[in-house]
Short mmCIF file of C-alpha atoms and ligand atoms in Angstrom, two decimals:
data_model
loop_
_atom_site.label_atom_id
_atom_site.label_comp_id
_atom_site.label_asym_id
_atom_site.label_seq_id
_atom_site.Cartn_x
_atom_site.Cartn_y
_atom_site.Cartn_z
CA UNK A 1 68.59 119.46 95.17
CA UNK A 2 65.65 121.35 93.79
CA UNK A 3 64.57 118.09 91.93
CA UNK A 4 64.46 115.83 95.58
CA UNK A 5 62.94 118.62 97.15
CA UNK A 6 59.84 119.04 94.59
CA UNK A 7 59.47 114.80 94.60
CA UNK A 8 60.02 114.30 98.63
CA UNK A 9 57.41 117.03 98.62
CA UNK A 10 54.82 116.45 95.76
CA UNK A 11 55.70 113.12 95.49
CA UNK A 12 55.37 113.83 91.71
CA UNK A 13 57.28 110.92 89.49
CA UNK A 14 56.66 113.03 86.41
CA UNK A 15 59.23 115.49 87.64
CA UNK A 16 61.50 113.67 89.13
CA UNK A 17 61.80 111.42 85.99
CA UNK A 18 62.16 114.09 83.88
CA UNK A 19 64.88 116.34 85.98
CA UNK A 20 66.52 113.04 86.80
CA UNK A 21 68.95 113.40 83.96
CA UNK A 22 69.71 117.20 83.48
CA UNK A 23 70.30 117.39 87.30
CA UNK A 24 72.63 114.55 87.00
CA UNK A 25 74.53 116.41 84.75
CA UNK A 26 74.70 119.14 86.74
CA UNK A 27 76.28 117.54 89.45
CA UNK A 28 78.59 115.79 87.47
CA UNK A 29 79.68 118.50 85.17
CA UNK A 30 83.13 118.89 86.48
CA UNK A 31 83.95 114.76 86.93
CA UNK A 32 83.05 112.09 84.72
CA UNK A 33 80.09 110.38 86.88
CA UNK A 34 79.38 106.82 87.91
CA UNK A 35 76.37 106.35 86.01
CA UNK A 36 76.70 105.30 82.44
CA UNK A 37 74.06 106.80 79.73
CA UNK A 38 72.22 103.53 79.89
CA UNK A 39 71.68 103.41 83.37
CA UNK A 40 70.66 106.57 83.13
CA UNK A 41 67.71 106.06 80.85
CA UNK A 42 67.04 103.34 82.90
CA UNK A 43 66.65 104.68 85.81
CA UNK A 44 64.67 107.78 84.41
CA UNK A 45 62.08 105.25 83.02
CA UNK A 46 61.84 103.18 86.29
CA UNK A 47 61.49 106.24 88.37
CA UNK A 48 58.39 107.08 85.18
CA UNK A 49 57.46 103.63 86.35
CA UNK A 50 56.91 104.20 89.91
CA UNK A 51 59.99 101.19 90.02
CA UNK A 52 61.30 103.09 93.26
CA UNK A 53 62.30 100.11 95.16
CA UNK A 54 64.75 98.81 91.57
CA UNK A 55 65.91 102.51 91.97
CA UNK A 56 67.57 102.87 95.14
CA UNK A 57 68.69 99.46 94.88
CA UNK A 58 70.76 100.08 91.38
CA UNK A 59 71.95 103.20 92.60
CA UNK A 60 73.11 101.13 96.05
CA UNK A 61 74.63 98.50 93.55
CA UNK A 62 77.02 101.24 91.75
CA UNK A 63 77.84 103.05 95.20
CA UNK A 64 79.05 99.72 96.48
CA UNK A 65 80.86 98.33 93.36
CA UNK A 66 82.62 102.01 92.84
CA UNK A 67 83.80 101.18 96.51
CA UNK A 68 84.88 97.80 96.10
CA UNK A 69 86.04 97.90 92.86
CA UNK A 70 89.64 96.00 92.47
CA UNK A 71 92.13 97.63 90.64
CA UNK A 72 95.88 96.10 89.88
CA UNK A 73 98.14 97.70 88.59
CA UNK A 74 101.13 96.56 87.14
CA UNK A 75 104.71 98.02 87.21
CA UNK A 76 107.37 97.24 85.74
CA UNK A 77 111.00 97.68 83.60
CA UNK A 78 114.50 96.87 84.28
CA UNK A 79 116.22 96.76 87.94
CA UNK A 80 116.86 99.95 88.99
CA UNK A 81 114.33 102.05 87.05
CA UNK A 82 112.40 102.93 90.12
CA UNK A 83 109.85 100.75 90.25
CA UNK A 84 109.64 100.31 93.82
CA UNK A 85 109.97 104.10 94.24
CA UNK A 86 107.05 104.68 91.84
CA UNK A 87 104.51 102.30 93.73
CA UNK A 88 105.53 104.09 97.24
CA UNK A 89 104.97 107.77 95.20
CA UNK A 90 101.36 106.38 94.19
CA UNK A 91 100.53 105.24 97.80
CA UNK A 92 101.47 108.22 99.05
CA UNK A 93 103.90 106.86 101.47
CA UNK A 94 107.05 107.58 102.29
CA UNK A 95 110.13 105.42 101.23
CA UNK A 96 111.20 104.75 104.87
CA UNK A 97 107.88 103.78 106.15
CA UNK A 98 106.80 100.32 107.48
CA UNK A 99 105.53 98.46 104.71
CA UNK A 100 106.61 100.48 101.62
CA UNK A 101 108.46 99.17 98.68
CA UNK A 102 111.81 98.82 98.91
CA UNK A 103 114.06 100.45 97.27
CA UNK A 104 117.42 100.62 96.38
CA UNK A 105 117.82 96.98 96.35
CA UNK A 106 119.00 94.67 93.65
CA UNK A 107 115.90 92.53 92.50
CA UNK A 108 116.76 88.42 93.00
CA UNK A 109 112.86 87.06 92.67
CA UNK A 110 111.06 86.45 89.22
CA UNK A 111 107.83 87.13 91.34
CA UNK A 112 105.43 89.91 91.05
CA UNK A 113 104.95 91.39 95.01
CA UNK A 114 102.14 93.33 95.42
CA UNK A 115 101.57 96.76 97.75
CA UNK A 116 97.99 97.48 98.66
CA UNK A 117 97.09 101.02 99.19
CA UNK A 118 97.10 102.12 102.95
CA UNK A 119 93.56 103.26 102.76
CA UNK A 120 92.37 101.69 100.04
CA UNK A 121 93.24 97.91 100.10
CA UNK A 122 91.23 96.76 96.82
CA UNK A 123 93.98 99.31 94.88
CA UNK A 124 97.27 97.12 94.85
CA UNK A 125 100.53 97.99 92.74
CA UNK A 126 102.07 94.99 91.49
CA UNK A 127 106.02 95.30 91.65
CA UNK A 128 107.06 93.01 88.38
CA UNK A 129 110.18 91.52 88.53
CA UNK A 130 113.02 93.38 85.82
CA UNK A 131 113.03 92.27 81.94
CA UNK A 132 116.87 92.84 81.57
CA UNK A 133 118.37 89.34 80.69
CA UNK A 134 118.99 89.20 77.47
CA UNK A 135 116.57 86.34 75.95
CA UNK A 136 113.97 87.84 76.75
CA UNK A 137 110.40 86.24 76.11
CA UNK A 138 107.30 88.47 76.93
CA UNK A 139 104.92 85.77 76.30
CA UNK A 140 106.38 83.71 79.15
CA UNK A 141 107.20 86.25 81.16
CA UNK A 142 103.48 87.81 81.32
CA UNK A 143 102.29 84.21 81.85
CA UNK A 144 104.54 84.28 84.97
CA UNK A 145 102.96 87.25 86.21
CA UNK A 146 99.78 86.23 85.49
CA UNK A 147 98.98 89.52 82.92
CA UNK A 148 95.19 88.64 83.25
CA UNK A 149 94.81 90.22 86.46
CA UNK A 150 96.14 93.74 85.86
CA UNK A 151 93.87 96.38 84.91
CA UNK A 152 96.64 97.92 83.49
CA UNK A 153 100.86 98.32 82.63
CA UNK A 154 103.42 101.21 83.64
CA UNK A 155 106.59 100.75 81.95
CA UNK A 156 109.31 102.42 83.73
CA UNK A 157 112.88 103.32 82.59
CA UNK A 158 115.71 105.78 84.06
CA UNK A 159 117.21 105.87 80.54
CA UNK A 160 115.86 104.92 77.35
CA UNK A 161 113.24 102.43 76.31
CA UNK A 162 114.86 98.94 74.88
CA UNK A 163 113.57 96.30 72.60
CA UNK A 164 112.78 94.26 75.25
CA UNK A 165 110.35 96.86 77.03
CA UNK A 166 108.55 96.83 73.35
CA UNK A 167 108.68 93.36 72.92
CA UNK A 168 106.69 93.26 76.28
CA UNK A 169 104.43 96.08 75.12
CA UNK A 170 103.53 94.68 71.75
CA UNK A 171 102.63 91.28 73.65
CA UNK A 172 100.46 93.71 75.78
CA UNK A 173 98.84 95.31 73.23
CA UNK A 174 97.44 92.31 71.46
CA UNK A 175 96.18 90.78 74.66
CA UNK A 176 93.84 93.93 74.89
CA UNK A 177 95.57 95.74 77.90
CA UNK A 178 96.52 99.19 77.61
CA UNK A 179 100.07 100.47 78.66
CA UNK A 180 102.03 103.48 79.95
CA UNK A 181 105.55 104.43 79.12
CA UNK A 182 107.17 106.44 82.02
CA UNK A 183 110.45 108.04 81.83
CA UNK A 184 111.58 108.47 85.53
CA UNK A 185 114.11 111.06 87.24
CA UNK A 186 113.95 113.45 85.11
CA UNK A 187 115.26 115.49 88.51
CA UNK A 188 118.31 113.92 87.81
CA UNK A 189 118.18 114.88 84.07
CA UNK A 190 118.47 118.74 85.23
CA UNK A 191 120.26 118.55 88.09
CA UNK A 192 123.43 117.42 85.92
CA UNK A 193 122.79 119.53 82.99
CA UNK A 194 122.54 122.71 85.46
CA UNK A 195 125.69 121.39 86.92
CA UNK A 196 127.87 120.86 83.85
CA UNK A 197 126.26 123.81 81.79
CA UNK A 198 124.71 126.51 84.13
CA UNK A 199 124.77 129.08 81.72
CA UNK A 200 123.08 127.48 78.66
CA UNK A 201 121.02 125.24 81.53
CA UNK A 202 116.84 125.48 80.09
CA UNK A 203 114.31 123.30 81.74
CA UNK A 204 112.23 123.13 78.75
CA UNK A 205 114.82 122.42 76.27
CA UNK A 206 116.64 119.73 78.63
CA UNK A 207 112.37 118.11 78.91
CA UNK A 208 112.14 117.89 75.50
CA UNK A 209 115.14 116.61 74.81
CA UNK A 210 115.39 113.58 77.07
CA UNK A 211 111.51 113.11 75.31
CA UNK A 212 112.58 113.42 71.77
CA UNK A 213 115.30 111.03 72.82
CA UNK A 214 112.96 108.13 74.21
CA UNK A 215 110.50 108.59 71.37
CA UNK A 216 113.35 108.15 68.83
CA UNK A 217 114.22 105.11 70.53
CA UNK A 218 110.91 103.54 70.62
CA UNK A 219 110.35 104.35 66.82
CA UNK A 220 113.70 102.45 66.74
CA UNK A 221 112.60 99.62 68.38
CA UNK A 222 109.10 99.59 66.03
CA UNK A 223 106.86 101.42 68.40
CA UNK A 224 105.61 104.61 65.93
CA UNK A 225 103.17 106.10 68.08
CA UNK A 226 103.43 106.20 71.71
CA UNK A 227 103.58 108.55 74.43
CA UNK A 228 106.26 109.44 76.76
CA UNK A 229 105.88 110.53 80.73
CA UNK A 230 108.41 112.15 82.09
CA UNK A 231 108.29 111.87 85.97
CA UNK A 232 110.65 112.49 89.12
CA UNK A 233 108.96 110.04 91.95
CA UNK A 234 110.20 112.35 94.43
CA UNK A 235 107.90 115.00 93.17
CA UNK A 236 104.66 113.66 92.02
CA UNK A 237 103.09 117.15 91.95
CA UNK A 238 105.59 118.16 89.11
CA UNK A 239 106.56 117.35 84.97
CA UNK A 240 104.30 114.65 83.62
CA UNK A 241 102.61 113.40 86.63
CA UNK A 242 99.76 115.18 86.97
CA UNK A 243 99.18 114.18 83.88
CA UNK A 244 100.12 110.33 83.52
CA UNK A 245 96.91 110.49 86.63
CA UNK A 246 94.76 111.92 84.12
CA UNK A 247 95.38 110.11 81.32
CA UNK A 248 95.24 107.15 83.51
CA UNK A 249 91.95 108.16 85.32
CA UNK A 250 90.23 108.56 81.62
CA UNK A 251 91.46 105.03 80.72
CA UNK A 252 89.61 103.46 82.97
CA UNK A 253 85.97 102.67 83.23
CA UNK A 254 83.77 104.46 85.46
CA UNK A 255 83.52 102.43 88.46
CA UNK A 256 87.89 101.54 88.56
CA UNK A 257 88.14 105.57 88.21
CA UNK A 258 85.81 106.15 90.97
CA UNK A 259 88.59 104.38 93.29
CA UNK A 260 91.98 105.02 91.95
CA UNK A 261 90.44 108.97 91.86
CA UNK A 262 90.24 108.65 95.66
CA UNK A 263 93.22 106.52 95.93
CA UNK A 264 95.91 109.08 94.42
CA UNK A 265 97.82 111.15 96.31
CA UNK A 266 96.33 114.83 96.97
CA UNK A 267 99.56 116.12 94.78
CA UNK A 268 97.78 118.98 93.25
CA UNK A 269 94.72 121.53 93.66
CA UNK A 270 93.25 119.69 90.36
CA UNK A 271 93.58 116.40 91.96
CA UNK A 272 91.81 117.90 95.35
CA UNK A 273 88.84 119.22 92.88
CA UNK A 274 88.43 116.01 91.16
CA UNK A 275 87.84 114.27 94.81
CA UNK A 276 85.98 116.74 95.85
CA UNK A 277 83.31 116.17 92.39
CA UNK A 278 83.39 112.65 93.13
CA UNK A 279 82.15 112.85 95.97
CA UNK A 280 79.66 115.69 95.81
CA UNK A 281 78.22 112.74 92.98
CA UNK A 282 78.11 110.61 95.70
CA UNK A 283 76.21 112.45 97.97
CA UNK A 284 74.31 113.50 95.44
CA UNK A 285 73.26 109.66 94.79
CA UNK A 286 73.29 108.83 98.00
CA UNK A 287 70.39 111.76 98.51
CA UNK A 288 68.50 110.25 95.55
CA UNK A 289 68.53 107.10 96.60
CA UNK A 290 67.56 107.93 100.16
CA UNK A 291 64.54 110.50 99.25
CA UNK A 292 63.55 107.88 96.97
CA UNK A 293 63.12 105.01 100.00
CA UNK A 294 61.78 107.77 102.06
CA UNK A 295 58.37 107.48 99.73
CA UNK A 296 58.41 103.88 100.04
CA UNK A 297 56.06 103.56 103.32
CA UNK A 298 58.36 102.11 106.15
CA UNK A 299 61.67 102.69 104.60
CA UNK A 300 64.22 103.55 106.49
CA UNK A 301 65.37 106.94 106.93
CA UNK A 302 69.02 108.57 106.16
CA UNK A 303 70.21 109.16 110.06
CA UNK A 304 70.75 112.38 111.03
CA UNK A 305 72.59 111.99 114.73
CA UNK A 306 75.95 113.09 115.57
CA UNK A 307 77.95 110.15 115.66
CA UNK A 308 77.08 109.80 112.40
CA UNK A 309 78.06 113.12 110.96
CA UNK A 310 81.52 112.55 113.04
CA UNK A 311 82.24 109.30 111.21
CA UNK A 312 81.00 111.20 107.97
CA UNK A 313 83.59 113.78 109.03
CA UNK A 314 86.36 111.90 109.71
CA UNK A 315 86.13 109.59 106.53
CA UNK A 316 86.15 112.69 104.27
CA UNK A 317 89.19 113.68 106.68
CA UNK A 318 90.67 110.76 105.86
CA UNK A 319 89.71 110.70 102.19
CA UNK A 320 91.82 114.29 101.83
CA UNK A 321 94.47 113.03 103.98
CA UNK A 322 93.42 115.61 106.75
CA UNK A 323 92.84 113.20 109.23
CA UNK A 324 95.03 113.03 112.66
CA UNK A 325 97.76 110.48 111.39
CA UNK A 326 98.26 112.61 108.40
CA UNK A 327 98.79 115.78 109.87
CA UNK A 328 100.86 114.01 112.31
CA UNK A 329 102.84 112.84 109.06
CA UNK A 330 103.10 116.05 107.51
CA UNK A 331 104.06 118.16 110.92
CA UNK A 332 107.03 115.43 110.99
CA UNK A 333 108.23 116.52 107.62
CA UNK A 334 108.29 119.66 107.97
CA UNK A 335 109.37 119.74 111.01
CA UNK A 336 107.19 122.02 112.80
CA UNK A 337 104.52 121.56 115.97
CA UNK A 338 101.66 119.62 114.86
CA UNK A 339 99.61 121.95 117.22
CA UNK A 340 100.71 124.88 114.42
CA UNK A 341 99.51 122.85 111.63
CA UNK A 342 96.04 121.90 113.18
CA UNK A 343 94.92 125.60 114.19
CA UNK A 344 95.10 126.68 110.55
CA UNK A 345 92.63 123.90 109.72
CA UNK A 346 88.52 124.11 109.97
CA UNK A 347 87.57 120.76 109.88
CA UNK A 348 88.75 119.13 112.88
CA UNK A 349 86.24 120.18 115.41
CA UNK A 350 82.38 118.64 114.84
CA UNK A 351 80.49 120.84 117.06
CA UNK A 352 82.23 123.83 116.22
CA UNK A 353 81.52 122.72 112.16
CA UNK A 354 77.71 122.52 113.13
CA UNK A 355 77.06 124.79 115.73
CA UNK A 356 78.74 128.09 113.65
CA UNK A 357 75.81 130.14 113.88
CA UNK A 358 76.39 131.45 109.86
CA UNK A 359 76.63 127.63 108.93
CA UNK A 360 73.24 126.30 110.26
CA UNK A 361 71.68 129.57 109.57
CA UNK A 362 72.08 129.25 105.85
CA UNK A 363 71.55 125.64 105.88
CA UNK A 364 68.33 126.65 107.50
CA UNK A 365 67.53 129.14 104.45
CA UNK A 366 68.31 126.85 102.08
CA UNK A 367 66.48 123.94 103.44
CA UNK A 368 63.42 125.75 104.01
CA UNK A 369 63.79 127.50 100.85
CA UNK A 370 63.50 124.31 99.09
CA UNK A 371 61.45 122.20 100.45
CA UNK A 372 58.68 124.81 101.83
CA UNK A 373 57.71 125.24 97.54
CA UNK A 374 54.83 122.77 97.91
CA UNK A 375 53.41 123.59 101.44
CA UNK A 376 54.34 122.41 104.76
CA UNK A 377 57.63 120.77 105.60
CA UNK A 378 57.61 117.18 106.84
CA UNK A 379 59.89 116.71 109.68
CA UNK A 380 61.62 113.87 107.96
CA UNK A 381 62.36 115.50 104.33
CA UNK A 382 63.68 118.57 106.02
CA UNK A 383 65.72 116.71 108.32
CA UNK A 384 66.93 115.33 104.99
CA UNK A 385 67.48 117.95 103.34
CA UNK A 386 69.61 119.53 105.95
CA UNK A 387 71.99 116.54 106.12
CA UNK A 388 72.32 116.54 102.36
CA UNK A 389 73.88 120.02 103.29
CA UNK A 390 75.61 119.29 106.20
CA UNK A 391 77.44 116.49 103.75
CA UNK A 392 78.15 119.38 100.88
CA UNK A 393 79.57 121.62 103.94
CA UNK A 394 81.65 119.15 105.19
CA UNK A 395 83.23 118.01 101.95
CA UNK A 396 83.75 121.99 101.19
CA UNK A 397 85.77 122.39 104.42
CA UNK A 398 87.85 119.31 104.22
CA UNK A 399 88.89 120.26 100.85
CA UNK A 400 89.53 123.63 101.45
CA UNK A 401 91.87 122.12 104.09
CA UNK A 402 93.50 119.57 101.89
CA UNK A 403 94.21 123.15 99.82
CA UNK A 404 96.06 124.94 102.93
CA UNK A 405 98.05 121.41 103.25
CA UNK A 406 99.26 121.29 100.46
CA UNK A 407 100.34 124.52 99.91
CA UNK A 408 102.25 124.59 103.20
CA UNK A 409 103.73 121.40 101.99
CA UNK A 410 104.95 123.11 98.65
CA UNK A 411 106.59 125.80 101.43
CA UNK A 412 103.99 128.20 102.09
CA UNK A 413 103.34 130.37 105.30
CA UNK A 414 102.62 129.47 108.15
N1 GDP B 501 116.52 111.29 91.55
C1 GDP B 501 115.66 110.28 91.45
N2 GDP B 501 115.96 109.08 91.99
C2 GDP B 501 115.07 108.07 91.90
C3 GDP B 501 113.83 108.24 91.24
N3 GDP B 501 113.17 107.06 91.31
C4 GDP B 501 113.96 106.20 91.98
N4 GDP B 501 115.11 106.80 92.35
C5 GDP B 501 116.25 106.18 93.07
O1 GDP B 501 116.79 105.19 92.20
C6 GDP B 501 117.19 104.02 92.93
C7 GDP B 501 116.45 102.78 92.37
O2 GDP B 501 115.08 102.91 92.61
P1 GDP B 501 114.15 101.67 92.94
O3 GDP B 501 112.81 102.22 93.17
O4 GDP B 501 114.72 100.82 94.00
O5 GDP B 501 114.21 100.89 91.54
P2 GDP B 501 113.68 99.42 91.19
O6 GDP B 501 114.85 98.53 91.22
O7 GDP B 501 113.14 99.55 89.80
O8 GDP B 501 112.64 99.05 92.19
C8 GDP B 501 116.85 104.31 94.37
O9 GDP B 501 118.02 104.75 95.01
C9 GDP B 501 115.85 105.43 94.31
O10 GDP B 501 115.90 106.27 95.45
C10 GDP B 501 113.53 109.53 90.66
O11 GDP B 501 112.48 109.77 90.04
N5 GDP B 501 114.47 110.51 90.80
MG1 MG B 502 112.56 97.43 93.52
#
């Protein structure tokens, strides 16, 4: 903040330009960031340049594509596999809501269907149609599903990998695309081994053992190096799903990661961190590009008034899967008043949020701290600098309350 606060004040390019990347850095230290190095030496070079206007409209450019950005994803493997279950795990809905995949039902169509996410509609799952006939041919079967527009491939299977899921993979692989192989319920795996041998029963061993087994067959079938995730779609939060997300989120390129980062269900305390540094990036740019209009004579101004800061509110809400319908959701499944769940969150009253006398006292202290270094604070610039923090204080609370969800969803206290 230190490096708006010295250019809002001093108006001094130098600085800015030269703190423009360090800072960046610093914000972005715990995610991966929108802005590529390029951009960035572009943008420290225009700001050099006095290029203000180029500025804030580049940095407007990435904000919007990050938002818009489409991203398909493609599922597939034989009937059966849980394909269907998968895409409703990764949209975060439930199996027996309206509009999820579903499943449990023989597959008759050769079409791919796809499944938008419920709050973020560029993000769509593509349900492929099953590979298990026996003359199989990949290269007519990806022209059927049009390969071209998938970002990427999940391969599922409930047993082991065949040579038709390889076929389809090595047709993948030289068209360029990347691909995942999942290995789904794995639940399954351990509930029958605890059954039939609860003495010798290990979690570990039983893992490693259904992996061994699907790595052997894919170095069967000609596939030498590949990697195996081993997932139960009915808990997303456990074995290898955190980690297919990560592997999948450093895959992409910056803007797709931006949204299927914010599209992913909030199945973890890592995943509610990694939102949570998005976004502080964002309002970080956001800032930037803002402070940087505000020395452009007549510019508009970032606006300050309280409908604004609800809507702010309610989107991060929303974002975090905090927001009215979702508690409603949650309070359903575990079957307790909603009422209970809402008092043990912060975030749901505005005034209260703004008005707490500790809050706006230390945004006070900090504002003033900042932007009082070069004499004098302009009404504007402090106004902005106190809904920069109103923004970092919001996203704080929302995610702590994500945290408090989710661990009463994993059966903590009440
Ligand atoms: N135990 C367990 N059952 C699953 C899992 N994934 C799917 N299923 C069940 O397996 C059946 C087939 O799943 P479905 O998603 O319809 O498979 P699809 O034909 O590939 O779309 C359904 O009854 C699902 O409830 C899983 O990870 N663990
Ligand atoms: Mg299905």
């Amino acid at each position: 903040m230190e490096v708006l606060s010295t250019f809002l004040n001093g108006k001094n390019l130098e600085s800015l330009a030269s703190n423009f990347i360090p800072y960046y850095k610093m914000v972005t230290n715990t995610c991966s960031g929108l802005l590529p190095e390029d951009t960035l030496n572009w943008i420290q070079s225009a700001l050099k340049e006095g290029r203000l206007e180029e500025v804030a409209s580049r940095i407007q450019e990435i904000l919007a594509a990050s938002e818009n950005a489409p991203l398909n994803i493609a599922v597939t493997g034989e009937s059966g596999s849980g394909k269907s279950t998968f895409i409703n795990a990764l949209r975060g809905i439930g199996h027996e809501e309206k509009d999820s995949a579903n499943t449990g039902v023989i597959e008759t169509t050769m079409k791919a269907t796809p499944y938008g996410h419920p709050k973020y509609p560029n993000v769509k799952l593509w349900d492929l149609p099953g590979i298990g006939t026996p003359d199989f041919h990949p290269e007519t079967y990806l022209n059927q599903v049009q390969f071209d527009q998938y970002d990427f491939f999940i391969i599922l299977s409930a047993s082991r990998f065949t040579a038709n899921d390889v076929k389809l993979v090595q047709e993948i692989k030289a068209r360029k695309k990347k691909f995942y192989f999942v290995r789904t319920m794995v639940d399954t795996d351990l509930y029958n081994e605890r059954k039939s041998k609860p003495k010798s029963f290990s979690k570990e061993r039983i893992l490693q053992k259904v992996r061994d087994y699907c790595l052997q067959n894919l170095h069967f079938e000609g596939m030498s190096e590949a990697q195996v995730f081993l997932v139960s779609n009915f808990d997303v939060s456990d074995y290898d799903f955190p980690k297919l997300e990560e592997t999948l989120l450093e895959d992409l390129p910056a803007h797709k990661r931006h949204i299927l980062l914010l599209a992913l269900p909030d199945a973890s305390e890592a995943a509610i961190e990694r939102k949570k540094a998005a976004l502080r990036e964002k309002i970080w740019l956001k800032a930037l590009k803002n402070g940087v209009l505000a020395a452009i004579p007549l510019a508009g101004f970032i606006i300050n008034d309280l409908d604004t800061l609800d809507k702010c509110l309610k989107d991060y809400r929303k974002v975090f899967g905090v927001d009215d319908a979702s508690l409603l959701q949650v309070a359903q499944k575990l079957e307790r008043p909603v009422e209970e769940i809402k008092a043990t969150m912060k975030s749901l009253d505005l005034t209260a949020l703004i008005k707490e006398k500790t809050t706006v006292e230390k945004l006070l202290k900090l504002a003033e701290g900042f932007f009082s270094a070069n004499g004098g604070i302009q009404g504007a610039v402090f106004h902005f600098g106190k809904t920069y923090y109103l923004h970092l204080h919001f996203l704080d609370v929302v995610a702590d309350d994500a945290k408090i969800l989710f661990r009463k969803i994993l059966g903590g206290p009440f």
